Amino acid sequence: MSSQLMAGKRGLIMGLANDKSIAWGIAKACAEAGAELAFSYQGDALRKRVDPLAAQLGSDTVLPCDVGDEASIDALFAAIKEKWGALDFVVHAIGFSDKNELRGRYVDTSRANFTMTMDISVYSFTAVAKRAEKLMQPGGSMLTLTYYGAEQVMPHYNVMGVAKAALEASVKYLAEDLGKDGIRVNAISAGPIKTLAASGIGDFRYIMKWNEYNSPLRRNVTTDDVGKSALYLLSDLASGVTGENLHVDAGYHVVGMKAVDAPDI
Ligand SMILES: NC(=O)c1ccc[n+]([C@@H]2O[C@H](COP(=O)([O-])OP(=O)(O)OC[C@H]3O[C@@H](n4cnc5c(N)ncnc54)[C@H](O)[C@@H]3O)[C@@H](O)[C@H]2O)c1
Ligand SMILES: Cc1c(CN(C)C(=O)CCc2cnc3c(c2)CCC(=O)N3)oc2ccccc12
């Protein structure tokens, strides 16, 4: 499938934690299409999981990066510059908040967690773009991940919803700034997927069931669904697409209300 769409392209995948990560679905799709990949991970604990996954895709470039630390981001891009001298695409699959505030009411969000959540889940994409643009030529592409909770209230998504709304706005401003140099910046709004970032979330099973029942495709999406759409946005197939937010959610976001006589009720 799309065997050489990314031949000769070198990309950085940020946010791989394990083989359930959305970053893994995206990395597999890009590698299968011929891309050469580098990975960044957060914290030594993840290194032992990421190394074998990277090797599975023919990559031995696995670098540490805590996106909350400017020096760490600088060191990551210095290593990329040293190894490749250039970069064709970047995937930012990073988001984090205090899970104790991803339950209950949004109004009870603390200033500390609001600030940390915005720093890690929003500003980090801008910080990465600041470094990446220096290594990119026309034709370069950046991608981040968002969620429908940015657009409509999703129970208990709380401050992450406010953060994703800011992230989606930042994609448009970055698209304008980097478009002048021929670099595209887009987002994928993925439906709920059972990943590490989804674990520890109360009633996540209910959220998945609700999405399955109310999506036009009557199913949840997978990291492979997201990977294929990411491949499109990162490749030259999307040469005219920037500042976009592509919903890969089985169509959930288009449904206002189901017909009461729907056959599966
Ligand atoms: N799982 C879902 O339902 C879903 C749906 C839509 C969007 N998203 C978004 O997709 C992205 C990937 O999440 P996922 O679901 O694959 O979960 P995941 O837990 O596999 O990935 C999240 C990654 O963020 C990284 N991270 C957190 N804080 C970091 C920091 N300070 N520095 C560097 N890395 C850090 C983690 O190490 C992890 O690798 C996130 O932005 C998430 O908000 C997830
Ligand atoms: C969907 C959905 C998700 C998945 N998703 C879209 C996400 O963006 C993950 C957000 C997230 C951010 N930070 C943390 C966690 C999840 C749990 C573990 C942790 O310690 N911190 O998270 C929810 C939280 C509440 C309600 C729905 C959801």
Short mmCIF file of C-alpha atoms and ligand atoms in Angstrom, two decimals:
data_model
loop_
_atom_site.label_atom_id
_atom_site.label_comp_id
_atom_site.label_asym_id
_atom_site.label_seq_id
_atom_site.Cartn_x
_atom_site.Cartn_y
_atom_site.Cartn_z
CA MET A 1 0.00 0.00 0.00
CA SER A 2 1.40 3.44 -1.07
CA SER A 3 4.84 1.79 -1.09
CA GLN A 4 6.99 4.78 -2.08
CA LEU A 5 4.87 7.83 -1.22
CA MET A 6 7.43 8.90 1.41
CA ALA A 7 10.60 7.59 -0.28
CA GLY A 8 13.58 9.81 0.54
CA LYS A 9 11.69 11.68 3.28
CA ARG A 10 13.04 11.92 6.83
CA GLY A 11 10.65 12.48 9.72
CA LEU A 12 10.65 12.95 13.49
CA ILE A 13 7.92 11.19 15.48
CA MET A 14 7.35 12.75 18.92
CA GLY A 15 5.10 11.03 21.47
CA LEU A 16 5.63 7.30 20.98
CA ALA A 17 5.07 5.50 24.31
CA ASN A 18 4.14 1.97 23.19
CA ASP A 19 2.53 0.02 20.36
CA LYS A 20 -0.92 1.34 21.34
CA SER A 21 0.16 4.97 20.79
CA ILE A 22 -1.37 7.00 17.97
CA ALA A 23 2.26 7.87 17.14
CA TRP A 24 2.87 4.16 16.44
CA GLY A 25 0.03 3.97 13.92
CA ILE A 26 1.43 7.03 12.18
CA ALA A 27 5.05 5.78 12.29
CA LYS A 28 4.10 2.41 10.75
CA ALA A 29 2.19 4.07 7.91
CA CYS A 30 5.07 6.44 7.15
CA ALA A 31 7.75 3.71 7.32
CA GLU A 32 5.71 1.39 5.07
CA ALA A 33 5.54 4.28 2.58
CA GLY A 34 9.35 4.53 2.55
CA ALA A 35 10.09 7.23 5.13
CA GLU A 36 13.21 7.18 7.33
CA LEU A 37 12.22 7.90 10.94
CA ALA A 38 13.66 9.34 14.14
CA PHE A 39 11.79 9.11 17.44
CA SER A 40 11.77 11.20 20.59
CA TYR A 41 10.54 9.87 23.92
CA GLN A 42 9.91 11.29 27.37
CA GLY A 43 11.86 9.85 30.24
CA ASP A 44 14.17 6.84 30.54
CA ALA A 45 11.27 4.58 31.52
CA LEU A 46 9.94 4.75 27.95
CA ARG A 47 13.31 4.21 26.25
CA LYS A 48 13.14 0.42 26.68
CA ARG A 49 9.74 0.36 25.01
CA VAL A 50 10.56 2.75 22.18
CA ASP A 51 13.93 1.25 21.12
CA PRO A 52 12.51 -2.08 19.91
CA LEU A 53 9.56 -0.37 18.19
CA ALA A 54 11.90 2.00 16.35
CA ALA A 55 14.12 -0.95 15.35
CA GLN A 56 11.02 -2.74 13.97
CA LEU A 57 10.72 0.17 11.50
CA GLY A 58 14.44 0.21 10.68
CA SER A 59 15.27 3.21 12.87
CA ASP A 60 18.14 3.46 15.36
CA THR A 61 17.54 7.15 16.05
CA VAL A 62 15.75 7.30 19.40
CA LEU A 63 16.32 10.53 21.30
CA PRO A 64 15.11 11.87 24.67
CA CYS A 65 12.96 14.99 24.78
CA ASP A 66 10.85 16.53 27.54
CA VAL A 67 8.86 19.19 25.67
CA GLY A 68 8.46 21.12 28.94
CA ASP A 69 12.19 21.85 28.85
CA GLU A 70 13.51 24.27 26.22
CA ALA A 71 17.07 22.90 26.50
CA SER A 72 15.73 19.39 25.90
CA ILE A 73 14.00 20.50 22.69
CA ASP A 74 17.16 22.31 21.58
CA ALA A 75 19.23 19.16 22.22
CA LEU A 76 16.77 17.03 20.24
CA PHE A 77 16.95 19.25 17.15
CA ALA A 78 20.73 19.63 17.46
CA ALA A 79 20.94 15.82 17.30
CA ILE A 80 18.61 15.71 14.27
CA LYS A 81 20.70 18.42 12.57
CA GLU A 82 23.87 16.46 13.35
CA LYS A 83 22.46 13.22 11.96
CA TRP A 84 20.46 14.42 8.94
CA GLY A 85 21.16 18.14 8.46
CA ALA A 86 17.52 18.50 7.36
CA LEU A 87 14.00 17.30 8.19
CA ASP A 88 10.97 16.67 5.96
CA PHE A 89 8.20 16.15 8.51
CA VAL A 90 7.40 16.21 12.22
CA VAL A 91 4.57 14.43 14.07
CA HIS A 92 3.66 15.90 17.46
CA ALA A 93 1.57 13.28 19.30
CA ILE A 94 1.95 14.75 22.77
CA GLY A 95 -0.63 15.85 25.34
CA PHE A 96 -0.72 15.82 29.11
CA SER A 97 -2.75 17.08 32.07
CA ASP A 98 -3.19 16.08 35.71
CA LYS A 99 -5.62 13.18 35.42
CA ASN A 100 -7.15 14.17 38.76
CA GLU A 101 -8.54 17.20 36.92
CA LEU A 102 -9.86 15.12 34.02
CA ARG A 103 -12.84 14.19 36.12
CA GLY A 104 -15.44 16.35 37.87
CA ARG A 105 -16.02 19.94 36.68
CA TYR A 106 -13.88 22.14 34.44
CA VAL A 107 -14.52 25.15 36.71
CA ASP A 108 -12.48 23.40 39.44
CA THR A 109 -9.31 23.42 37.28
CA SER A 110 -6.26 24.71 39.17
CA ARG A 111 -4.07 27.49 37.83
CA ALA A 112 -1.03 25.21 38.11
CA ASN A 113 -2.58 22.41 36.04
CA PHE A 114 -4.07 24.86 33.53
CA THR A 115 -0.62 26.33 32.96
CA MET A 116 1.15 22.98 32.79
CA THR A 117 -1.49 21.51 30.45
CA MET A 118 -1.24 24.45 28.07
CA ASP A 119 2.56 24.32 28.16
CA ILE A 120 2.86 20.60 27.38
CA SER A 121 -0.22 20.13 25.18
CA VAL A 122 -0.19 23.40 23.23
CA TYR A 123 2.94 25.55 23.44
CA SER A 124 5.18 22.51 22.85
CA PHE A 125 3.94 22.28 19.23
CA THR A 126 4.92 25.92 18.65
CA ALA A 127 8.29 25.34 20.34
CA VAL A 128 8.90 22.35 18.05
CA ALA A 129 7.85 24.34 14.96
CA LYS A 130 10.32 27.09 15.91
CA ARG A 131 13.19 24.58 15.69
CA ALA A 132 11.84 22.43 12.87
CA GLU A 133 11.39 25.28 10.40
CA LYS A 134 15.16 25.87 10.52
CA LEU A 135 15.72 22.32 9.23
CA MET A 136 12.88 22.19 6.69
CA GLN A 137 12.71 23.07 2.99
CA PRO A 138 9.61 23.83 0.90
CA GLY A 139 7.47 20.69 0.95
CA GLY A 140 7.98 20.11 4.67
CA SER A 141 5.00 19.16 6.79
CA MET A 142 4.02 19.23 10.48
CA LEU A 143 1.16 17.37 12.13
CA THR A 144 -0.38 17.42 15.61
CA LEU A 145 -3.25 15.50 17.24
CA THR A 146 -6.41 17.06 18.66
CA TYR A 147 -9.80 15.89 19.89
CA TYR A 148 -13.47 16.85 19.42
CA GLY A 149 -13.53 17.98 23.05
CA ALA A 150 -11.98 21.20 21.66
CA GLU A 151 -15.17 21.94 19.72
CA GLN A 152 -17.96 20.60 21.94
CA VAL A 153 -18.10 19.73 25.63
CA MET A 154 -17.12 16.11 26.18
CA PRO A 155 -17.69 15.03 29.78
CA HIS A 156 -14.59 15.42 31.96
CA TYR A 157 -12.24 16.33 29.10
CA ASN A 158 -12.20 19.69 30.91
CA VAL A 159 -8.93 21.63 30.63
CA MET A 160 -7.72 19.32 27.85
CA GLY A 161 -10.63 20.60 25.77
CA VAL A 162 -9.56 24.19 26.33
CA ALA A 163 -5.99 23.18 25.48
CA LYS A 164 -6.99 21.42 22.28
CA ALA A 165 -9.01 24.47 21.22
CA ALA A 166 -5.86 26.54 21.67
CA LEU A 167 -3.81 23.91 19.82
CA GLU A 168 -6.24 24.01 16.88
CA ALA A 169 -5.95 27.81 16.75
CA SER A 170 -2.15 27.59 16.92
CA VAL A 171 -2.18 25.24 13.89
CA LYS A 172 -3.77 28.03 11.83
CA TYR A 173 -1.27 30.69 12.96
CA LEU A 174 1.67 28.32 12.39
CA ALA A 175 0.26 27.46 8.94
CA GLU A 176 0.29 31.16 8.05
CA ASP A 177 3.81 31.79 9.42
CA LEU A 178 5.42 28.68 7.88
CA GLY A 179 3.39 28.66 4.67
CA LYS A 180 5.58 31.42 3.28
CA ASP A 181 8.44 28.87 3.33
CA GLY A 182 6.31 26.13 1.79
CA ILE A 183 5.91 24.25 5.07
CA ARG A 184 2.43 22.90 5.82
CA VAL A 185 0.93 22.59 9.34
CA ASN A 186 -2.16 20.46 10.04
CA ALA A 187 -4.04 18.60 12.76
CA ILE A 188 -5.92 15.33 12.94
CA SER A 189 -8.91 15.25 15.30
CA ALA A 190 -8.97 11.58 16.25
CA GLY A 191 -11.89 9.74 17.79
CA PRO A 192 -11.37 8.11 21.20
CA ILE A 193 -8.77 5.31 21.14
CA LYS A 194 -7.70 3.12 24.07
CA THR A 195 -4.10 4.28 24.52
CA LEU A 196 -1.91 4.91 27.56
CA ALA A 197 -3.18 8.53 27.61
CA ALA A 198 -6.71 7.16 27.72
CA SER A 199 -6.02 4.73 30.56
CA GLY A 200 -6.85 5.93 34.02
CA ILE A 201 -9.72 7.98 32.60
CA GLY A 202 -12.96 7.13 34.37
CA ASP A 203 -15.77 5.80 32.14
CA PHE A 204 -13.52 5.66 29.06
CA ARG A 205 -15.25 2.40 28.13
CA TYR A 206 -18.56 4.27 28.15
CA ILE A 207 -17.07 7.03 25.95
CA MET A 208 -15.86 4.42 23.44
CA LYS A 209 -19.26 2.70 23.42
CA TRP A 210 -21.08 6.01 22.95
CA ASN A 211 -18.86 6.92 20.00
CA GLU A 212 -19.30 3.49 18.42
CA TYR A 213 -23.09 3.77 18.69
CA ASN A 214 -23.35 7.36 17.48
CA SER A 215 -20.77 7.41 14.66
CA PRO A 216 -21.98 7.08 11.04
CA LEU A 217 -19.52 4.20 10.56
CA ARG A 218 -20.87 2.56 13.78
CA ARG A 219 -17.37 1.80 15.01
CA ASN A 220 -14.45 3.36 16.83
CA VAL A 221 -11.34 4.39 14.90
CA THR A 222 -7.95 2.69 15.28
CA THR A 223 -4.40 3.98 15.31
CA ASP A 224 -4.12 2.50 11.80
CA ASP A 225 -7.09 4.64 10.63
CA VAL A 226 -5.26 7.68 12.01
CA GLY A 227 -1.94 6.50 10.50
CA LYS A 228 -3.34 6.34 6.98
CA SER A 229 -4.86 9.83 7.20
CA ALA A 230 -1.64 11.15 8.72
CA LEU A 231 0.29 9.66 5.79
CA TYR A 232 -1.96 11.62 3.42
CA LEU A 233 -1.45 14.92 5.31
CA LEU A 234 2.32 14.41 5.68
CA SER A 235 2.80 13.40 2.02
CA ASP A 236 2.70 15.34 -1.22
CA LEU A 237 -0.88 14.12 -1.73
CA ALA A 238 -1.82 16.99 0.62
CA SER A 239 0.46 19.56 -1.11
CA GLY A 240 -2.40 22.08 -1.14
CA VAL A 241 -3.59 21.45 2.45
CA THR A 242 -2.47 23.53 5.42
CA GLY A 243 -4.08 24.95 8.55
CA GLU A 244 -6.57 22.09 8.32
CA ASN A 245 -8.13 19.97 11.06
CA LEU A 246 -9.01 16.58 9.58
CA HIS A 247 -11.52 14.57 11.64
CA VAL A 248 -10.62 10.89 11.73
CA ASP A 249 -13.48 9.88 14.03
CA ALA A 250 -15.78 7.54 12.02
CA GLY A 251 -17.85 10.65 11.29
CA TYR A 252 -18.92 11.25 14.90
CA HIS A 253 -18.54 15.05 14.67
CA VAL A 254 -21.16 15.38 11.90
CA VAL A 255 -24.05 13.82 13.83
CA GLY A 256 -26.36 16.13 15.76
CA MET A 257 -29.12 13.66 16.55
CA LYS A 258 -29.83 10.11 15.33
CA ALA A 259 -33.15 9.29 13.71
CA VAL A 260 -35.33 7.59 16.36
CA ASP A 261 -36.33 4.92 13.85
CA ALA A 262 -32.72 4.14 13.11
CA PRO A 263 -32.68 0.38 12.37
CA ASP A 264 -30.11 -0.34 15.08
CA ILE A 265 -32.09 1.25 17.92
N1 LIG B 1 -6.28 8.40 22.68
C1 LIG B 1 -7.26 9.21 22.29
O1 LIG B 1 -8.46 8.94 22.48
C2 LIG B 1 -6.93 10.50 21.59
C3 LIG B 1 -7.90 11.07 20.77
C4 LIG B 1 -7.61 12.30 20.13
C5 LIG B 1 -6.38 12.89 20.31
N2 LIG B 1 -5.46 12.30 21.13
C6 LIG B 1 -4.15 12.96 21.26
O2 LIG B 1 -3.18 12.14 20.59
C7 LIG B 1 -1.88 12.43 21.12
C8 LIG B 1 -1.18 11.11 21.44
O3 LIG B 1 -1.82 10.51 22.55
P1 LIG B 1 -2.11 8.92 22.60
O4 LIG B 1 -3.56 8.75 22.77
O5 LIG B 1 -1.38 8.26 21.49
O6 LIG B 1 -1.50 8.50 24.00
P2 LIG B 1 0.01 8.09 24.41
O7 LIG B 1 0.02 8.11 25.90
O8 LIG B 1 0.43 6.86 23.69
O9 LIG B 1 0.89 9.30 23.84
C9 LIG B 1 1.01 10.51 24.56
C10 LIG B 1 2.49 10.83 24.54
O10 LIG B 1 2.72 12.13 25.12
C11 LIG B 1 4.02 12.04 25.70
N3 LIG B 1 4.28 13.14 26.62
C12 LIG B 1 3.54 13.57 27.68
N4 LIG B 1 4.16 14.58 28.30
C13 LIG B 1 5.34 14.80 27.63
C14 LIG B 1 6.43 15.69 27.79
N5 LIG B 1 6.47 16.57 28.81
N6 LIG B 1 7.46 15.63 26.89
C15 LIG B 1 7.44 14.73 25.87
N7 LIG B 1 6.45 13.84 25.66
C16 LIG B 1 5.41 13.90 26.55
C17 LIG B 1 3.99 10.70 26.42
O11 LIG B 1 5.29 10.27 26.74
C18 LIG B 1 3.33 9.83 25.36
O12 LIG B 1 4.32 9.24 24.54
C19 LIG B 1 -2.13 13.35 22.33
O13 LIG B 1 -1.96 14.70 21.91
C20 LIG B 1 -3.60 13.14 22.64
O14 LIG B 1 -4.16 14.29 23.28
C21 LIG B 1 -5.69 11.12 21.76
C1 LIG B 2 -11.40 10.80 24.84
C2 LIG B 2 -10.67 11.21 26.11
C3 LIG B 2 -9.31 11.17 26.33
C4 LIG B 2 -8.24 10.73 25.37
N1 LIG B 2 -7.76 11.96 24.73
C5 LIG B 2 -8.60 12.51 23.69
C6 LIG B 2 -6.65 12.67 25.15
O1 LIG B 2 -6.36 13.70 24.59
C7 LIG B 2 -5.81 12.21 26.33
C8 LIG B 2 -5.77 13.37 27.31
C9 LIG B 2 -5.00 13.05 28.55
C10 LIG B 2 -4.10 14.00 29.01
N2 LIG B 2 -3.42 13.81 30.16
C11 LIG B 2 -3.57 12.66 30.86
C12 LIG B 2 -4.45 11.66 30.42
C13 LIG B 2 -5.19 11.86 29.24
C14 LIG B 2 -4.64 10.43 31.26
C15 LIG B 2 -3.37 10.07 31.98
C16 LIG B 2 -2.74 11.27 32.62
O2 LIG B 2 -2.10 11.15 33.67
N3 LIG B 2 -2.85 12.47 32.01
O3 LIG B 2 -8.98 11.63 27.56
C17 LIG B 2 -10.19 11.94 28.19
C18 LIG B 2 -10.40 12.45 29.47
C19 LIG B 2 -11.72 12.68 29.86
C20 LIG B 2 -12.79 12.45 28.99
C21 LIG B 2 -12.57 11.95 27.71
C22 LIG B 2 -11.25 11.70 27.31
#
